[in-house]
Coordinates of N, CA and C in Angstrom, one line a residue:
Chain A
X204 N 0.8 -1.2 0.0 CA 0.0 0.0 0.0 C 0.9 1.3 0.0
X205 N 0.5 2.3 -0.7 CA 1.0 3.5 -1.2 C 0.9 4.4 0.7
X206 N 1.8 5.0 1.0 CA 1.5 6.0 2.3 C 1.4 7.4 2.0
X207 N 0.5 8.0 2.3 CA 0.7 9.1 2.1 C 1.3 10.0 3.0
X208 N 1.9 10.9 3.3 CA 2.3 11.7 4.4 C 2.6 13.5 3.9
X209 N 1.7 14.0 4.8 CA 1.5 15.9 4.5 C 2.4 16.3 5.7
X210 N 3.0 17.3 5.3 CA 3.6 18.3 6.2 C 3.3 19.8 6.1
X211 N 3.0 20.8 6.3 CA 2.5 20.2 8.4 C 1.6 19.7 8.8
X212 N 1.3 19.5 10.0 CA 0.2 18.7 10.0 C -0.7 19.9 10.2
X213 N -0.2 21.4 10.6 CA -1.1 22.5 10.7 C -0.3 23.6 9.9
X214 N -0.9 24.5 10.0 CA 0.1 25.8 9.5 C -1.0 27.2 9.4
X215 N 0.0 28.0 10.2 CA -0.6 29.3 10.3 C 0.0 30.5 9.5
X216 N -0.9 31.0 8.2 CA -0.6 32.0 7.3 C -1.1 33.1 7.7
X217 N -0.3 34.7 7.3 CA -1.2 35.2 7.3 C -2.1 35.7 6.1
X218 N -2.8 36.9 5.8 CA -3.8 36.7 4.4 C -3.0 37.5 3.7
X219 N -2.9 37.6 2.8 CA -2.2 37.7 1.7 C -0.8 37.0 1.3
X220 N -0.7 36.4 2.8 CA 1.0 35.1 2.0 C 0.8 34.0 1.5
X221 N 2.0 33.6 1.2 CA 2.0 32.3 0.4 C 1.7 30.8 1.8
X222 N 0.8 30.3 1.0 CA 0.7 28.9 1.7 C 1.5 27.8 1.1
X223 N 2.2 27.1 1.7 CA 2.8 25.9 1.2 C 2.3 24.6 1.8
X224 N 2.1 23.5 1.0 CA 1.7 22.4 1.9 C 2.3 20.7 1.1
X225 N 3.1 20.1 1.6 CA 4.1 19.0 1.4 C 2.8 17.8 1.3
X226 N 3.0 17.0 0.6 CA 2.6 15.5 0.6 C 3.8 15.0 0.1
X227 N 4.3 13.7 0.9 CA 5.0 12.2 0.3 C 4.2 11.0 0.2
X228 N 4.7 10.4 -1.0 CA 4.4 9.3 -1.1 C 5.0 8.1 -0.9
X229 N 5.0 6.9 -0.4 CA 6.1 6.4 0.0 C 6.4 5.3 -1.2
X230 N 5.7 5.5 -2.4 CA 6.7 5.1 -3.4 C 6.0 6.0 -4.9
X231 N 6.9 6.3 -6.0 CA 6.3 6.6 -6.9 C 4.6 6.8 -7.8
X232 N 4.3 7.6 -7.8 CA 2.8 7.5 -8.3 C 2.7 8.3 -9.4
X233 N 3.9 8.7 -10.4 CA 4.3 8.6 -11.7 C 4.0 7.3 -12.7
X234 N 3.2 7.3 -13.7 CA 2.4 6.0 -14.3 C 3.8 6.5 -15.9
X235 N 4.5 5.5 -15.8 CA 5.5 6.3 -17.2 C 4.7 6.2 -18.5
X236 N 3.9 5.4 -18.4 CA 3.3 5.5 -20.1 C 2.8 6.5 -20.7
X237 N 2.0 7.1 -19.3 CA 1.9 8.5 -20.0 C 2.5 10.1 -19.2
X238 N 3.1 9.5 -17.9 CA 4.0 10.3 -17.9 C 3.6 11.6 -16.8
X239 N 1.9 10.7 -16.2 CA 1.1 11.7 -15.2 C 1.5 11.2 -14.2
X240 N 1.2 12.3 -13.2 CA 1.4 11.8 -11.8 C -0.1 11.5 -11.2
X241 N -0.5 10.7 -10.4 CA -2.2 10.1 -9.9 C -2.3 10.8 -8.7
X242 N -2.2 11.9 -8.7 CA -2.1 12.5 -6.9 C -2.9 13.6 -7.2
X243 N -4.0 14.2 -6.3 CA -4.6 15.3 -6.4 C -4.9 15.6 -5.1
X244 N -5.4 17.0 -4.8 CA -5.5 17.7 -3.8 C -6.8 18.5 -3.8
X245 N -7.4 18.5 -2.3 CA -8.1 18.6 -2.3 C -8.5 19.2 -0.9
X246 N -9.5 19.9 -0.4 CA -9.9 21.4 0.4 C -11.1 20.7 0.8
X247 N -11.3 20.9 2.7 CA -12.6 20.9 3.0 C -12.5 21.7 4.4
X248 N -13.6 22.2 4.1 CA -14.1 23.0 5.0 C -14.6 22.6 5.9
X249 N -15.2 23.2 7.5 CA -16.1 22.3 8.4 C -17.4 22.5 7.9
X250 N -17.5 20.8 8.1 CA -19.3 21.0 8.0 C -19.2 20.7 6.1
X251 N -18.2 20.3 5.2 CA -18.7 20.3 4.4 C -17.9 19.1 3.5
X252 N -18.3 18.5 2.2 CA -17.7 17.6 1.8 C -16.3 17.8 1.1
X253 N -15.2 17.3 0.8 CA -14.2 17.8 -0.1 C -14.5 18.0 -1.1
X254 N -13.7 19.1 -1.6 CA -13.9 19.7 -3.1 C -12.5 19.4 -3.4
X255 N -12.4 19.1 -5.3 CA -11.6 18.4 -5.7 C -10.5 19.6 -5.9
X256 N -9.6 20.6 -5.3 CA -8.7 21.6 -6.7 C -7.8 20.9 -7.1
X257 N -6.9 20.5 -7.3 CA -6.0 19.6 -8.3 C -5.8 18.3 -8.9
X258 N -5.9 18.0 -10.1 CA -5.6 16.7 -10.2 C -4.3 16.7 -11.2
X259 N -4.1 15.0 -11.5 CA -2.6 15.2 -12.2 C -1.2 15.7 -11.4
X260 N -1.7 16.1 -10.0 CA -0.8 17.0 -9.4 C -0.1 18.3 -9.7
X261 N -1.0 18.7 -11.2 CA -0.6 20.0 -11.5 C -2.3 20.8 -12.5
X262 N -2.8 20.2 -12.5 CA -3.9 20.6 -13.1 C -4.7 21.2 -12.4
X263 N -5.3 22.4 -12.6 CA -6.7 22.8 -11.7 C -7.9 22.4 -12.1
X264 N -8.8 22.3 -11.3 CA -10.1 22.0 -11.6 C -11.0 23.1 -11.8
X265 N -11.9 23.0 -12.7 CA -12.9 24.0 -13.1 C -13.2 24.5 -12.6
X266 N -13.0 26.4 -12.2 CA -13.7 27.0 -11.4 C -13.0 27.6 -10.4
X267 N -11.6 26.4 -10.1 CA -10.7 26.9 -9.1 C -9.7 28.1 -8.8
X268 N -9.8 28.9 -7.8 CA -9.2 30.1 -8.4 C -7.6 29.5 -8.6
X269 N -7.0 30.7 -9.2 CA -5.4 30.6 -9.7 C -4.4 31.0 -8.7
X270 N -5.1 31.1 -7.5 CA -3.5 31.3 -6.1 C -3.5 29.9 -6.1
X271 N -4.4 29.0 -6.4 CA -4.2 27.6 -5.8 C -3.5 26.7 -6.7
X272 N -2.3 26.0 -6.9 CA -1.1 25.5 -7.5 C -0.9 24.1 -7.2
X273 N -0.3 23.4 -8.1 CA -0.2 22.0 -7.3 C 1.5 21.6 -8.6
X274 N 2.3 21.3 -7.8 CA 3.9 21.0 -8.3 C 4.2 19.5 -7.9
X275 N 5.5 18.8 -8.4 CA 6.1 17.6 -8.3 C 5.8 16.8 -8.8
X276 N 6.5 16.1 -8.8 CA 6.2 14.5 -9.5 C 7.0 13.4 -8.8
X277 N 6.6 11.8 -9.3 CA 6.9 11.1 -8.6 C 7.0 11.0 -7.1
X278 N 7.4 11.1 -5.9 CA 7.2 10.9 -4.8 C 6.7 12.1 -3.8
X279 N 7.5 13.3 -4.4 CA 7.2 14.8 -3.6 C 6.3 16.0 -4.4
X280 N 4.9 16.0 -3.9 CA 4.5 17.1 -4.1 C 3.8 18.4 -3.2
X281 N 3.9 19.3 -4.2 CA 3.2 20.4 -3.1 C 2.5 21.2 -3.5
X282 N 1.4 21.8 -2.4 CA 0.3 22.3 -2.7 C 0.3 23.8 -2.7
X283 N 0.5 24.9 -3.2 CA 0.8 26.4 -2.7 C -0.7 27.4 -2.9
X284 N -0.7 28.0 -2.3 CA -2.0 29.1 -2.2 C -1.3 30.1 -2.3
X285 N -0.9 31.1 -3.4 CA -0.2 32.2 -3.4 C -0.4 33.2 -2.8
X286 N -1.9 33.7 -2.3 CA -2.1 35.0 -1.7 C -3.3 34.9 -0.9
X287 N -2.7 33.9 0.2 CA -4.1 33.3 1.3 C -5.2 34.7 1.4
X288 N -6.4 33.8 1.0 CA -7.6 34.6 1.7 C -8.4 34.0 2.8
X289 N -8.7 34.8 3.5 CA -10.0 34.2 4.4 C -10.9 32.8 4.0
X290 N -11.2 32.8 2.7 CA -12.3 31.8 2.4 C -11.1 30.5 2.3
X291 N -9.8 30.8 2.6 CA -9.0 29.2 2.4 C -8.5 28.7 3.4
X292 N -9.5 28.9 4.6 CA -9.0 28.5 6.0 C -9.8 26.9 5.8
X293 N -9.4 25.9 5.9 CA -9.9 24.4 5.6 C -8.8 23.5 5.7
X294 N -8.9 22.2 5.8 CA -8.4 21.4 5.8 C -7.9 20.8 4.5
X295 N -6.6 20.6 3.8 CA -6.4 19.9 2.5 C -5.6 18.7 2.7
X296 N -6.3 18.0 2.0 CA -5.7 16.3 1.8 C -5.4 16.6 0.3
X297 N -3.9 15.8 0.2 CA -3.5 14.9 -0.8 C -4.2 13.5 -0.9
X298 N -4.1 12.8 -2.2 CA -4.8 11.7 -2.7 C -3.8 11.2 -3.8
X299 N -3.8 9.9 -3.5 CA -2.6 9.4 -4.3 C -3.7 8.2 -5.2
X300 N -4.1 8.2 -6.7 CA -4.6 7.1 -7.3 C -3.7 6.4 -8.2
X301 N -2.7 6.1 -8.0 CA -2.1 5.5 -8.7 C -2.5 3.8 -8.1
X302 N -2.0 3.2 -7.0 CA -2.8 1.9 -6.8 C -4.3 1.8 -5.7
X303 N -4.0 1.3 -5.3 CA -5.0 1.0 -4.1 C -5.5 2.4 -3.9
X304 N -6.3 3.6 -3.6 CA -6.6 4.7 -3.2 C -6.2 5.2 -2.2
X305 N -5.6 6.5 -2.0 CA -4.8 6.6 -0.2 C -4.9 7.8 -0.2
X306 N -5.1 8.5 0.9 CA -5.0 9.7 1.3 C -4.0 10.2 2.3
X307 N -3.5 11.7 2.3 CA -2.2 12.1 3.1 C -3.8 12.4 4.6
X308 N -2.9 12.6 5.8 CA -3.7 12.8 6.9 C -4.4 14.1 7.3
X309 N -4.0 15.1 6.6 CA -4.5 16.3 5.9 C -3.5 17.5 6.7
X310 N -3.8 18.0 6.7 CA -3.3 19.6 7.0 C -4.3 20.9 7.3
X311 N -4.2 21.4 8.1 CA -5.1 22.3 9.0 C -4.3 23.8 8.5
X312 N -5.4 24.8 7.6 CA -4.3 25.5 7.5 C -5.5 26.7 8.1
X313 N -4.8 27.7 8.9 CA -5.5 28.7 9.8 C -4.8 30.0 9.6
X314 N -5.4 31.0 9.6 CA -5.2 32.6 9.7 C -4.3 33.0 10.7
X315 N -2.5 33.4 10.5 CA -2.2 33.7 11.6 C -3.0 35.2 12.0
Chain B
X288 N -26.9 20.1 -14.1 CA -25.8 20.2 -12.4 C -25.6 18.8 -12.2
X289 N -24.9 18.4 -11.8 CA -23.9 17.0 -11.5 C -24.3 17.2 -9.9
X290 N -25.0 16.2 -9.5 CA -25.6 16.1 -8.0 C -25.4 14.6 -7.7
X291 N -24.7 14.8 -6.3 CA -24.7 13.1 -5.9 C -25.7 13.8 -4.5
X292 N -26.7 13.0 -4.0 CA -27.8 12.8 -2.7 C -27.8 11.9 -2.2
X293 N -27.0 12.3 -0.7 CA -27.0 10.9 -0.1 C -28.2 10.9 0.9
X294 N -28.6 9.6 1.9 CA -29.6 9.5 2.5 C -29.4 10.3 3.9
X295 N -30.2 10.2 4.2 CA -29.8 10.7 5.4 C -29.4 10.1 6.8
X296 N -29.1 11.4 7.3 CA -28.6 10.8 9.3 C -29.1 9.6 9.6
X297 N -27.9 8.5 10.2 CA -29.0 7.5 11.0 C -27.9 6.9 12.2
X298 N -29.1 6.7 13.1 CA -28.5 6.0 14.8 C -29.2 4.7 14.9
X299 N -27.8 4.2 15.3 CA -28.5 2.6 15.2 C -27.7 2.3 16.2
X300 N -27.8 0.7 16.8 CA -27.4 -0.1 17.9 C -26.0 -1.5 17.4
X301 N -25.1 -1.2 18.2 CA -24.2 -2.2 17.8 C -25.1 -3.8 17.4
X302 N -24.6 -4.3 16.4 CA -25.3 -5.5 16.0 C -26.5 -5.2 14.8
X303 N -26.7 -4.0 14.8 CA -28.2 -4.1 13.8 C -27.8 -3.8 12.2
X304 N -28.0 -3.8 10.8 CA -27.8 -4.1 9.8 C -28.0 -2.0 9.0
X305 N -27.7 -2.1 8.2 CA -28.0 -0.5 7.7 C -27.5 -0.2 6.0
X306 N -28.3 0.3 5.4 CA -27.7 0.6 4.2 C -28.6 2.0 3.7
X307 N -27.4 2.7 3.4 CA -27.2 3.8 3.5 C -27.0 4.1 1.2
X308 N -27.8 5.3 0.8 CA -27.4 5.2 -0.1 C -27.1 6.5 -1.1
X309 N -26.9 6.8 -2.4 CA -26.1 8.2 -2.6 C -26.8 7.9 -4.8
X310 N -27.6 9.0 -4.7 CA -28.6 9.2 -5.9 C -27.6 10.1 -7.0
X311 N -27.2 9.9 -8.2 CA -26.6 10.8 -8.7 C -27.4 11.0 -10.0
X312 N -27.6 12.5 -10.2 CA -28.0 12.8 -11.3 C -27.8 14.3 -11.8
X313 N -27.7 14.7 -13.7 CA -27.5 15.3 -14.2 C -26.5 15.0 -14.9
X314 N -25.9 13.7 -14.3 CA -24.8 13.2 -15.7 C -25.4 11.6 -16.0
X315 N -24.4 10.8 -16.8 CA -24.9 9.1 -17.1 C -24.2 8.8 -16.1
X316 N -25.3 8.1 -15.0 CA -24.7 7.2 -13.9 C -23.9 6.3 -14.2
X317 N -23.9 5.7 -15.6 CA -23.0 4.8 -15.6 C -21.6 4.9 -17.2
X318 N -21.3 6.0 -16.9 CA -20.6 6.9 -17.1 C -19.2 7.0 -16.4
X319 N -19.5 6.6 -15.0 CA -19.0 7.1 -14.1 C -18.8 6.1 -12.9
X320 N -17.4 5.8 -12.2 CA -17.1 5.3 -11.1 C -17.8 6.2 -9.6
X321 N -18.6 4.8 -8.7 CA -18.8 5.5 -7.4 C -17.7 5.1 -6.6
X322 N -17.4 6.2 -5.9 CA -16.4 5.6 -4.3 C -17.1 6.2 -3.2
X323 N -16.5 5.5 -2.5 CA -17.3 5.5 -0.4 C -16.0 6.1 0.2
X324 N -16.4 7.1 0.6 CA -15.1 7.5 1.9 C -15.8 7.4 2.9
X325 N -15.1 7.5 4.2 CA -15.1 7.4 5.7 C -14.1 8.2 6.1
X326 N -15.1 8.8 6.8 CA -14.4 10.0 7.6 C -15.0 10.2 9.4
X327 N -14.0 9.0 9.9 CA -14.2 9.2 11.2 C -14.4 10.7 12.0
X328 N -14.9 10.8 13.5 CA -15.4 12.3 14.1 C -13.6 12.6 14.3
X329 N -13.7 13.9 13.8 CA -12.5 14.9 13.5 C -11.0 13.9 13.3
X330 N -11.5 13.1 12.2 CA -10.3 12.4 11.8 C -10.3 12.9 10.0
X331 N -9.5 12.2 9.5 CA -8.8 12.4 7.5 C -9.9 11.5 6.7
X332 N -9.7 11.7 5.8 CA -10.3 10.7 4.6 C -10.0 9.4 4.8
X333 N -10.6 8.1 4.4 CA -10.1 7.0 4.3 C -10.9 6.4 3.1
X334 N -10.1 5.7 2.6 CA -10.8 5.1 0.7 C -11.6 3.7 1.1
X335 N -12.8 3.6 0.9 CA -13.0 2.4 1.4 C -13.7 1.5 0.1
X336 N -13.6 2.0 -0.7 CA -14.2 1.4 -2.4 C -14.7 1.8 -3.1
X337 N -14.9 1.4 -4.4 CA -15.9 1.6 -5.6 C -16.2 0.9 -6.4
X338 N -17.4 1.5 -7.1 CA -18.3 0.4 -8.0 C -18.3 1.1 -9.4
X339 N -18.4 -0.2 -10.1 CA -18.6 0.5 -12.0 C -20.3 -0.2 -11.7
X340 N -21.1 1.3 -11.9 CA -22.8 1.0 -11.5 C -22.9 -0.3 -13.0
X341 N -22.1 -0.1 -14.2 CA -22.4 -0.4 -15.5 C -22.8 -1.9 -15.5
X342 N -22.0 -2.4 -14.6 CA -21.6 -4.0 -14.6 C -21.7 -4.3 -13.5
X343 N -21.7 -3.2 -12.1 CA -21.6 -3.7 -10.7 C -19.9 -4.5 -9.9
X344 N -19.3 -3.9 -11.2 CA -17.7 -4.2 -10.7 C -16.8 -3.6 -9.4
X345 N -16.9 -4.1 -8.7 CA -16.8 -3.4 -7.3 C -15.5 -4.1 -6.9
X346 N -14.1 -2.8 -6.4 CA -12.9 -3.1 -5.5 C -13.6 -2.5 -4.5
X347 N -12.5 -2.6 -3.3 CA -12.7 -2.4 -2.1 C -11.2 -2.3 -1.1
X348 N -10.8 -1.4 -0.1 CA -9.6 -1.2 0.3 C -9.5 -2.7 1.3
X349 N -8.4 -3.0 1.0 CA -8.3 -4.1 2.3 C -8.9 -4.1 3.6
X350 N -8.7 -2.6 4.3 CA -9.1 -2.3 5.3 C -11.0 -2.4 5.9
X351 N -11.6 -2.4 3.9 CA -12.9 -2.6 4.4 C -13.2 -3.8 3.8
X352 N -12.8 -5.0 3.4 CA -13.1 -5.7 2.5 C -13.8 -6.5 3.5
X353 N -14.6 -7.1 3.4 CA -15.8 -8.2 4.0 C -16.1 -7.4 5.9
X354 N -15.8 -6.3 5.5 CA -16.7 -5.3 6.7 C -17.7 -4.5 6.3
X355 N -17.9 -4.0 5.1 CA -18.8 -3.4 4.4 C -19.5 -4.2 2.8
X356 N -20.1 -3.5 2.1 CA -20.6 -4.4 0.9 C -21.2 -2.8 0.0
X357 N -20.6 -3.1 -1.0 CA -21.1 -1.9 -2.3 C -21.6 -2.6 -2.8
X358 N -22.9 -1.5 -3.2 CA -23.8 -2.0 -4.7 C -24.2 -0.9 -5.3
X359 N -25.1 -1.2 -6.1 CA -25.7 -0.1 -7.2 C -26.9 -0.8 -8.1
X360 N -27.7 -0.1 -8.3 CA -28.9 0.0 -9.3 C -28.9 1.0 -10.0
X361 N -28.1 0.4 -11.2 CA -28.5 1.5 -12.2 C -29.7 2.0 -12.8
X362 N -30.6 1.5 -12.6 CA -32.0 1.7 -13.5 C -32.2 2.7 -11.9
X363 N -32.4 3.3 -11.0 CA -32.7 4.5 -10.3 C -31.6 4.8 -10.0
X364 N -30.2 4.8 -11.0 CA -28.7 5.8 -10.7 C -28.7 5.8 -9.0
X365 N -28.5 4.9 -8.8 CA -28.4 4.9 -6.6 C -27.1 3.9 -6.4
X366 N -26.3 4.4 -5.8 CA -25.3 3.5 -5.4 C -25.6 3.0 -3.6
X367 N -25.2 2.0 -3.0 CA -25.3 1.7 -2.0 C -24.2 1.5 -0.8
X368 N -24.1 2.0 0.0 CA -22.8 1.0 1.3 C -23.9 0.4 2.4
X369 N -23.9 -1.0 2.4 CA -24.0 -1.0 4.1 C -23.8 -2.3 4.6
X370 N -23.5 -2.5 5.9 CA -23.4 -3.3 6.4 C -24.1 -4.2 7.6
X371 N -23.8 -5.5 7.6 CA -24.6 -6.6 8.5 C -25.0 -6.0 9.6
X372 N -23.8 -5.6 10.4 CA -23.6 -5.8 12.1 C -22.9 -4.8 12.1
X373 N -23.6 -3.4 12.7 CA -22.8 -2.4 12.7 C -22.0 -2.3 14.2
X374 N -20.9 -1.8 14.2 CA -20.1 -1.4 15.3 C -20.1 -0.3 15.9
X375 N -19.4 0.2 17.2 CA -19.2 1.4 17.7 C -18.1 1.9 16.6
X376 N -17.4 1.7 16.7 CA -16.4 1.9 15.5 C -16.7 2.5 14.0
X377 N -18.2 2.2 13.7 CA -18.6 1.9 12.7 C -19.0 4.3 12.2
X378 N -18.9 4.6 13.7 CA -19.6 6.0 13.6 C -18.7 6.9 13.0
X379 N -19.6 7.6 12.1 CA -18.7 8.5 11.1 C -19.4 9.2 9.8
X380 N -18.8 9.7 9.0 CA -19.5 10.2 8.2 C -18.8 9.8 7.4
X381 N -19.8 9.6 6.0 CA -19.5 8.9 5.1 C -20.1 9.5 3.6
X382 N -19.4 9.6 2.9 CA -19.5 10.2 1.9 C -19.1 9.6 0.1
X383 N -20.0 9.4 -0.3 CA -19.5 9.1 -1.8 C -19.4 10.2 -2.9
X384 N -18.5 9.5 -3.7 CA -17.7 10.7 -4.3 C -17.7 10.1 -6.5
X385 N -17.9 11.0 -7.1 CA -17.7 10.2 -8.6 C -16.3 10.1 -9.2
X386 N -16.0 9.2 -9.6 CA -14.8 9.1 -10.3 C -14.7 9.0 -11.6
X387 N -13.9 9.0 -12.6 CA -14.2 9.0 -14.0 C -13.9 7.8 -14.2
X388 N -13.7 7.2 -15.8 CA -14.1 5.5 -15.7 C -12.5 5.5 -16.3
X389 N -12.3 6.5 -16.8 CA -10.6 6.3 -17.4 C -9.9 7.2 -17.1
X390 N -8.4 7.4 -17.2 CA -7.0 8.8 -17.3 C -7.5 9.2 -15.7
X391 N -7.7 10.2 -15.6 CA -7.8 10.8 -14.3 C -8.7 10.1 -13.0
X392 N -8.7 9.7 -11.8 CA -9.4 9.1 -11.0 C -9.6 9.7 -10.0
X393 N -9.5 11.2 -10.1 CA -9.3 11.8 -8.7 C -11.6 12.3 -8.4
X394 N -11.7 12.2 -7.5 CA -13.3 12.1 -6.8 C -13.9 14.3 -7.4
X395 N -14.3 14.1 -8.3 CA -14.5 15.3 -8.8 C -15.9 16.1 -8.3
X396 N -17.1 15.2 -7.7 CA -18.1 15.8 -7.2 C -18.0 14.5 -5.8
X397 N -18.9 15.2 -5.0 CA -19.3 14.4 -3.9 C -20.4 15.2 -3.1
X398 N -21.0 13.5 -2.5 CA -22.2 13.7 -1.7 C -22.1 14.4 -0.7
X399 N -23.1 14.9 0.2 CA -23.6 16.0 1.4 C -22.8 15.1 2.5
X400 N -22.8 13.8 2.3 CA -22.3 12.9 3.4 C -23.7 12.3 4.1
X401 N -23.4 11.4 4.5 CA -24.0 10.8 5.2 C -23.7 10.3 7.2
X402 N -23.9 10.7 8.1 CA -23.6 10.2 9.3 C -24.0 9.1 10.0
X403 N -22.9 8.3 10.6 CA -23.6 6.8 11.1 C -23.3 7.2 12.3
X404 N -24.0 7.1 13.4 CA -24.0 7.2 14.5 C -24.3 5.6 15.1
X405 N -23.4 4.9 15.6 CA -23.8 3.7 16.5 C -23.2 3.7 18.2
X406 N -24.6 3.3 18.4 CA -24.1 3.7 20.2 C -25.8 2.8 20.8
X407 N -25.2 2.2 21.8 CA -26.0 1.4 22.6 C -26.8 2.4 23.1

């Protein structure tokens, strides 16, 4: 089974900085044939279900704003919010589909 | 609009049976992969399966395999989780999510959730 693991497990921004947020995987989730990575990221709020913003590990999802980024491949990736606002105080998990389905343990990110 | 509707809240007693279910419509139900998350009280995601509604092709994570049971009726687009003999363990919210059938597998819409509450 694939591990996921996020760093930090919390993080306090203030609004208008950059957010940064680490997932590992503990083995490759680079598929070479075509060359994608199976890992996406994803934002939830309290009280509400996750919404998908990344997949591919670099792709955004329809609708998602453009502070929100997703980088790396193969084992290290990371999630950036360029100019934290208010509305991105939530919890984000990584998701690794390359085999079995797994999730990183998420990350708490809060208004310093 | 792409809507998944799950059933609602339910409290039940260690030992008693429950199936819980998640209605999708505005796209082809079978179109489309269902998955089941679990999300224990203030805990992470956990993957606990999915079904191709098309054919009823159903994996499942190790972790839930012959503790739970997926199904689906595609003629009312409804996918299903539930199980025999529910546990204390068992309480949590639970949520299905759509997957695509090829290239990308990441859970692009998802249900309101559903909450199991089990307690004597």
């Amino acid at each position: 089974d694939i591990v996921m693991t996020q760093s930090p497990d919390s993080l306090a921004v203030s609004l208008g900085e950059r957010a940064t947020i680490n997932c590992k995987s503990s083995q490759s989730v680079l598929y070479s044939s075509n060359n994608k990575n199976y890992l996406a990221w994803y934002q939830q709020k309290p009280g509400q279900p996750p919404k998908l913003l990344i997949y591919w590990a670099s792709t955004r999802q329809s609708g998602v704003p453009d502070r929100f980024s997703g980088s790396g491949s193969g084992t290290d990736f990371t999630l950036t919010i360029s100019s934290l606002q208010a509305e991105d105080v939530a919890v984000y998990y990584c998701h690794q589909y390359y085999s079995t389905p797994s999730f990183g343990q998420g990350t708490k990110l809060e208004i310093k | 609009e792409v809507q998944l509707v799950q059933s609602g809240a339910e409290v039940k007693k260690p030992g008693e049976s429950l199936k819980i279910s998640c209605k999708g419509s505005g796209y082809s139900f079978t179109s489309y992969w269902i998955g089941w998350v679990r999300q224990m009280p203030g805990k992470g995601l956990e993957w606990m399966g999915i079904i191709y509604p098309g054919d009823s092709d159903t994996r499942y994570s190790p972790s839930f395999q012959g503790q739970v049971t997926i199904s689906a009726d595609k003629s009312i687009s409804t996918a299903y989780l539930q199980w025999s003999s529910l546990k204390a363990s068992d309480t949590a919210m639970y949520y299905c999510a759509r997957q695509p059938l090829t290239g990308d597998q990441s859970f692009d819409y998802w249900g309101q959730g559903t909450l199991v509450t089990v307690s004597s």
